[in-house]
Coordinates of C-alpha atoms in Angstrom, one line a residue:
M867 CA 19.5 97.2 155.5
Q868 CA 21.8 94.3 156.0
S869 CA 24.1 93.8 159.1
I870 CA 27.3 91.9 158.8
E871 CA 29.8 90.8 161.4
K872 CA 33.3 92.3 161.3
P873 CA 36.5 90.5 162.5
D874 CA 36.3 92.2 165.9
G875 CA 33.0 90.5 166.5
I876 CA 30.8 93.6 166.4
W877 CA 27.8 93.9 164.1
Y878 CA 27.7 97.0 161.9
D879 CA 25.0 98.1 159.6
E880 CA 26.8 98.9 156.4
F881 CA 24.0 100.9 154.7
R882 CA 23.5 103.1 157.8
I883 CA 27.1 103.9 158.2
C884 CA 28.0 104.4 154.5
E885 CA 24.7 106.0 153.3
V886 CA 25.2 109.4 151.6
C887 CA 23.0 111.3 154.1
M888 CA 25.1 110.0 157.0
R889 CA 28.3 111.0 155.3
K890 CA 27.0 114.6 155.2
I891 CA 26.0 114.5 158.8
L892 CA 29.2 112.8 159.9
S893 CA 31.4 115.4 158.3
R894 CA 29.6 118.2 160.2
V895 CA 29.8 116.1 163.4
R896 CA 33.5 115.7 162.9
K897 CA 33.9 119.4 162.2
A898 CA 32.2 120.3 165.5
V899 CA 34.3 117.7 167.4
D900 CA 37.5 119.1 166.0
D901 CA 36.5 122.8 166.3
Y902 CA 35.7 122.5 170.0
Q903 CA 38.1 119.7 170.9
M904 CA 35.2 117.6 172.2
I905 CA 36.9 114.1 172.2
A906 CA 40.2 113.1 173.7
A907 CA 41.8 109.7 173.5
G908 CA 40.4 107.3 176.1
D909 CA 37.1 109.2 176.6
K910 CA 34.1 107.2 177.8
I911 CA 31.1 109.0 176.3
A912 CA 27.5 108.3 177.3
V913 CA 25.1 109.2 174.5
G914 CA 21.9 110.6 175.9
V915 CA 19.2 108.9 173.9
S916 CA 15.7 110.2 174.5
G917 CA 14.3 108.1 171.7
G918 CA 13.8 111.1 169.4
K919 CA 15.2 111.5 165.9
D920 CA 18.0 113.8 167.1
S921 CA 19.5 111.7 169.7
L922 CA 19.2 108.5 167.6
T923 CA 21.0 110.2 164.7
L924 CA 23.6 111.4 167.1
L925 CA 24.1 107.7 168.3
C926 CA 24.6 106.5 164.7
A927 CA 27.0 109.4 163.9
L928 CA 29.2 108.9 166.8
A929 CA 29.2 105.0 166.3
A930 CA 30.4 105.8 162.7
L931 CA 33.0 108.3 163.9
Q932 CA 34.3 105.9 166.5
R933 CA 35.5 103.5 163.6
F934 CA 38.0 106.0 162.2
Y935 CA 38.5 108.8 164.5
P936 CA 42.3 109.2 165.4
K937 CA 41.5 109.5 169.1
P938 CA 40.0 106.2 170.3
F939 CA 36.9 106.5 172.5
S940 CA 34.1 104.3 173.9
L941 CA 30.3 104.8 173.7
T942 CA 27.4 103.8 175.9
A943 CA 23.8 104.7 175.0
V944 CA 21.8 105.8 178.1
S945 CA 18.0 106.4 178.3
L946 CA 15.5 107.3 180.9
D947 CA 12.1 105.7 181.2
M948 CA 10.1 108.8 182.2
G949 CA 7.3 106.8 183.6
Y950 CA 4.8 107.4 180.7
E951 CA 2.7 104.5 179.5
G952 CA 3.5 103.4 176.0
M953 CA 7.1 104.3 175.8
D954 CA 8.9 101.3 174.2
F955 CA 12.7 101.3 174.0
S956 CA 13.0 97.9 172.4
G957 CA 13.7 99.3 169.0
V958 CA 16.5 101.5 170.5
Q959 CA 18.0 98.5 172.2
K960 CA 18.0 96.6 168.9
L961 CA 19.6 99.6 167.1
C962 CA 22.4 99.7 169.8
G963 CA 23.0 96.0 169.2
Q964 CA 23.5 96.6 165.5
L965 CA 25.9 99.4 166.2
G966 CA 27.8 97.4 168.9
V967 CA 27.0 100.1 171.5
P968 CA 26.0 99.1 175.1
F969 CA 22.6 100.3 176.1
V970 CA 21.4 101.2 179.5
L971 CA 17.8 102.0 180.4
K972 CA 16.9 103.5 183.8
K973 CA 13.4 103.7 185.1
T974 CA 12.3 107.0 186.7
D975 CA 9.2 108.6 188.2
I976 CA 9.8 112.0 186.5
A977 CA 6.4 112.2 184.9
E978 CA 4.7 111.4 188.2
V979 CA 6.7 114.1 190.1
V980 CA 6.3 116.8 187.5
F981 CA 2.5 116.4 186.8
D982 CA 1.1 114.6 189.9
V983 CA 3.3 115.6 192.8
R984 CA 4.5 119.0 192.0
K985 CA 1.6 120.0 189.6
E986 CA 4.1 122.5 188.0
K987 CA 2.7 125.5 186.0
N988 CA 5.8 125.4 184.0
P989 CA 6.4 121.6 183.8
C990 CA 8.9 121.7 181.0
S991 CA 11.5 123.6 183.1
L992 CA 11.4 121.0 185.9
C993 CA 11.3 118.0 183.6
A994 CA 14.3 119.3 181.7
K995 CA 16.3 119.7 185.0
M996 CA 15.3 116.3 186.2
R997 CA 16.1 114.6 182.9
R998 CA 19.6 116.3 182.7
G999 CA 20.3 115.3 186.3
G1000 CA 19.2 111.7 185.7
V1001 CA 21.2 111.3 182.5
N1002 CA 24.3 112.9 184.0
D1003 CA 24.1 110.8 187.2
L1004 CA 23.7 107.6 185.2
A1005 CA 26.6 108.5 183.0
V1006 CA 28.8 109.0 186.1
S1007 CA 27.7 105.8 187.6
L1008 CA 28.7 103.9 184.5
G1009 CA 32.2 105.4 184.6
C1010 CA 31.7 107.9 181.8
N1011 CA 33.5 111.2 181.7
K1012 CA 31.4 112.8 179.0
V1013 CA 27.9 113.0 178.0
A1014 CA 26.9 113.7 174.3
L1015 CA 23.4 115.3 173.7
G1016 CA 21.5 115.7 170.5
H1017 CA 21.1 119.5 170.1
H1018 CA 21.2 120.4 166.5
N1019 CA 21.8 123.6 164.6
E1020 CA 18.2 125.0 165.0
D1021 CA 18.3 124.2 168.7
V1022 CA 21.2 126.6 169.0
I1023 CA 19.5 129.4 167.4
E1024 CA 16.2 128.7 169.3
T1025 CA 18.1 128.8 172.6
F1026 CA 19.8 132.0 171.6
F1027 CA 16.4 133.7 171.0
L1028 CA 14.9 132.1 174.2
S1029 CA 17.7 133.7 176.2
L1030 CA 17.1 137.0 174.4
F1031 CA 13.4 137.2 174.7
F1032 CA 12.8 135.6 178.1
E1033 CA 16.0 136.4 180.0
G1034 CA 17.0 139.7 178.4
R1035 CA 20.5 138.7 177.7
L1036 CA 22.7 137.4 174.9
G1037 CA 23.4 133.7 175.7
C1038 CA 23.2 130.1 174.6
F1039 CA 24.3 126.7 175.8
S1040 CA 27.9 125.9 174.9
P1041 CA 29.3 123.3 172.4
V1042 CA 31.2 121.9 175.5
T1043 CA 30.0 122.4 179.1
Y1044 CA 31.9 121.4 182.2
L1045 CA 29.9 120.4 185.3
S1046 CA 32.3 120.7 188.2
R1047 CA 30.0 119.1 190.7
R1048 CA 29.9 115.8 188.8
D1049 CA 33.3 116.3 187.1
I1050 CA 31.8 115.6 183.7
H1051 CA 31.7 117.3 180.3
I1052 CA 28.6 117.8 178.2
L1053 CA 29.1 117.6 174.4
R1054 CA 26.9 118.8 171.6
P1055 CA 28.3 117.3 168.4
L1056 CA 25.3 118.1 166.2
I1057 CA 25.5 121.8 166.5
Y1058 CA 26.4 122.1 162.8
V1059 CA 23.8 119.6 161.6
K1060 CA 20.5 121.0 160.1
E1061 CA 17.3 119.5 161.6
G1062 CA 16.1 118.9 158.0
D1063 CA 19.2 116.5 157.4
I1064 CA 18.3 114.7 160.6
K1065 CA 14.7 114.2 159.6
G1066 CA 15.8 112.9 156.2
Y1067 CA 18.2 110.5 157.7
A1068 CA 15.8 109.2 160.4
A1069 CA 13.1 108.7 157.8
R1070 CA 15.3 107.0 155.2
E1071 CA 16.9 104.6 157.8
N1072 CA 13.6 104.1 159.6
L1073 CA 15.2 104.8 163.0
P1074 CA 13.2 103.4 165.9
V1075 CA 11.8 106.8 167.2
V1076 CA 10.1 106.3 170.5
H1077 CA 6.7 108.0 170.8
N1078 CA 6.6 110.8 173.3
P1079 CA 3.2 110.9 175.2
C1080 CA 4.0 114.0 177.2
P1081 CA 0.9 116.2 177.3
M1082 CA 3.1 119.4 177.0
D1083 CA 4.8 118.1 173.7
G1084 CA 4.8 120.9 171.1
K1085 CA 3.4 123.4 173.6
S1086 CA 6.6 124.9 175.1
K1087 CA 8.3 128.2 174.6
R1088 CA 10.9 126.4 172.6
Q1089 CA 8.1 125.6 170.1
D1090 CA 7.2 129.2 169.9
M1091 CA 10.8 130.0 169.0
K1092 CA 10.9 127.3 166.4
E1093 CA 7.9 128.7 164.6
F1094 CA 9.4 132.1 164.8
I1095 CA 12.7 131.0 163.2
I1096 CA 10.8 129.1 160.5
Q1097 CA 8.9 132.3 159.6
K1098 CA 12.0 134.4 159.6
T1099 CA 13.8 131.8 157.4
K1100 CA 11.0 132.1 154.9
E1101 CA 11.5 135.8 154.7
D1102 CA 15.3 135.5 154.6
K1103 CA 17.0 132.3 153.5
F1104 CA 20.3 133.4 155.1
F1105 CA 18.8 134.2 158.5
K1106 CA 20.0 131.1 160.3
T1107 CA 23.5 131.4 158.7
R1108 CA 23.9 135.0 160.0
M1109 CA 22.5 134.0 163.5
M1110 CA 25.2 131.2 163.8
H1111 CA 27.9 133.7 162.8
A1112 CA 26.7 136.1 165.5
I1113 CA 26.7 133.4 168.0
Q1114 CA 30.2 132.2 167.2
T1115 CA 31.7 135.6 166.9
G1116 CA 29.7 137.2 169.8
L1117 CA 29.6 134.6 172.7
V1118 CA 32.9 133.9 174.3
D1119 CA 32.2 130.1 174.8
W1120 CA 31.5 129.7 171.1
K1121 CA 34.6 131.3 169.6
I1122 CA 36.8 128.8 167.9
E1123 CA 40.3 129.1 169.2
K1124 CA 43.2 126.8 169.8
G1125 CA 43.0 125.5 173.3
N1126 CA 39.3 126.4 173.7
T1127 CA 38.4 125.5 177.2
P1128 CA 34.9 124.4 178.4
P1129 CA 32.8 127.0 180.2
K1130 CA 31.7 126.5 183.8
K1131 CA 27.9 127.0 183.7
E1132 CA 24.8 125.9 181.9
N1133 CA 22.1 127.9 180.3
S1134 CA 18.7 127.6 182.0
Y1135 CA 16.8 127.3 178.6
E1136 CA 19.0 124.7 177.1
E1137 CA 16.4 121.8 177.1
D1138 CA 13.1 123.7 177.7

């Protein structure tokens, strides 16, 4: 990949922004943004970058969208250093430089609190809450009015079944969530993007994925749901399509209507 400088003085990676796989992702991101009126002119959006393939792909997609979207908006990439040894965000910082997006990394003691201080039996739940709070607080401190998170299409369906199986109700996180206590909106622009497309893009572009040393990685209830959905999709190739249709027609916050307004609450399983 070769980076070139544009007249505005910002460096852009032409191959990343124009590559065929990104165009496919970008079209679905724009559809989600338009369907749920995620972006307004003048928005200051913090992109929550965990260092995983999903959040890095979201960052690239929004940086590309920023160049031509009719409603101008600004981006800042925000990351939390969880306190694990071996987490290196230097590659993320370099990527942000290529995209012309400011990058802010905040050190935290989340890992110590979850595993050493609290010794949680269900560490994923507490960790998710602390990460959400940390990212949102950082976004507000930077003057951002919206936070974009990298939940993709399979995350939507997994959360739907987490709510069904473990809470006994029909629910899911919303495409747009309003947090009244912080006066900030949470956006999920990747809800129409398949995880396979993200994996393909991340591998082809060699995105600087940050290794996650968490001892619970791959052992959560969400991982169980992921495996359940994989098995159901093998049995029925239209399974995920039908589930998305059920979510968009059955859950109030997911219905696509003119003047769609953000909901007032979050789902407890949205990042477990």
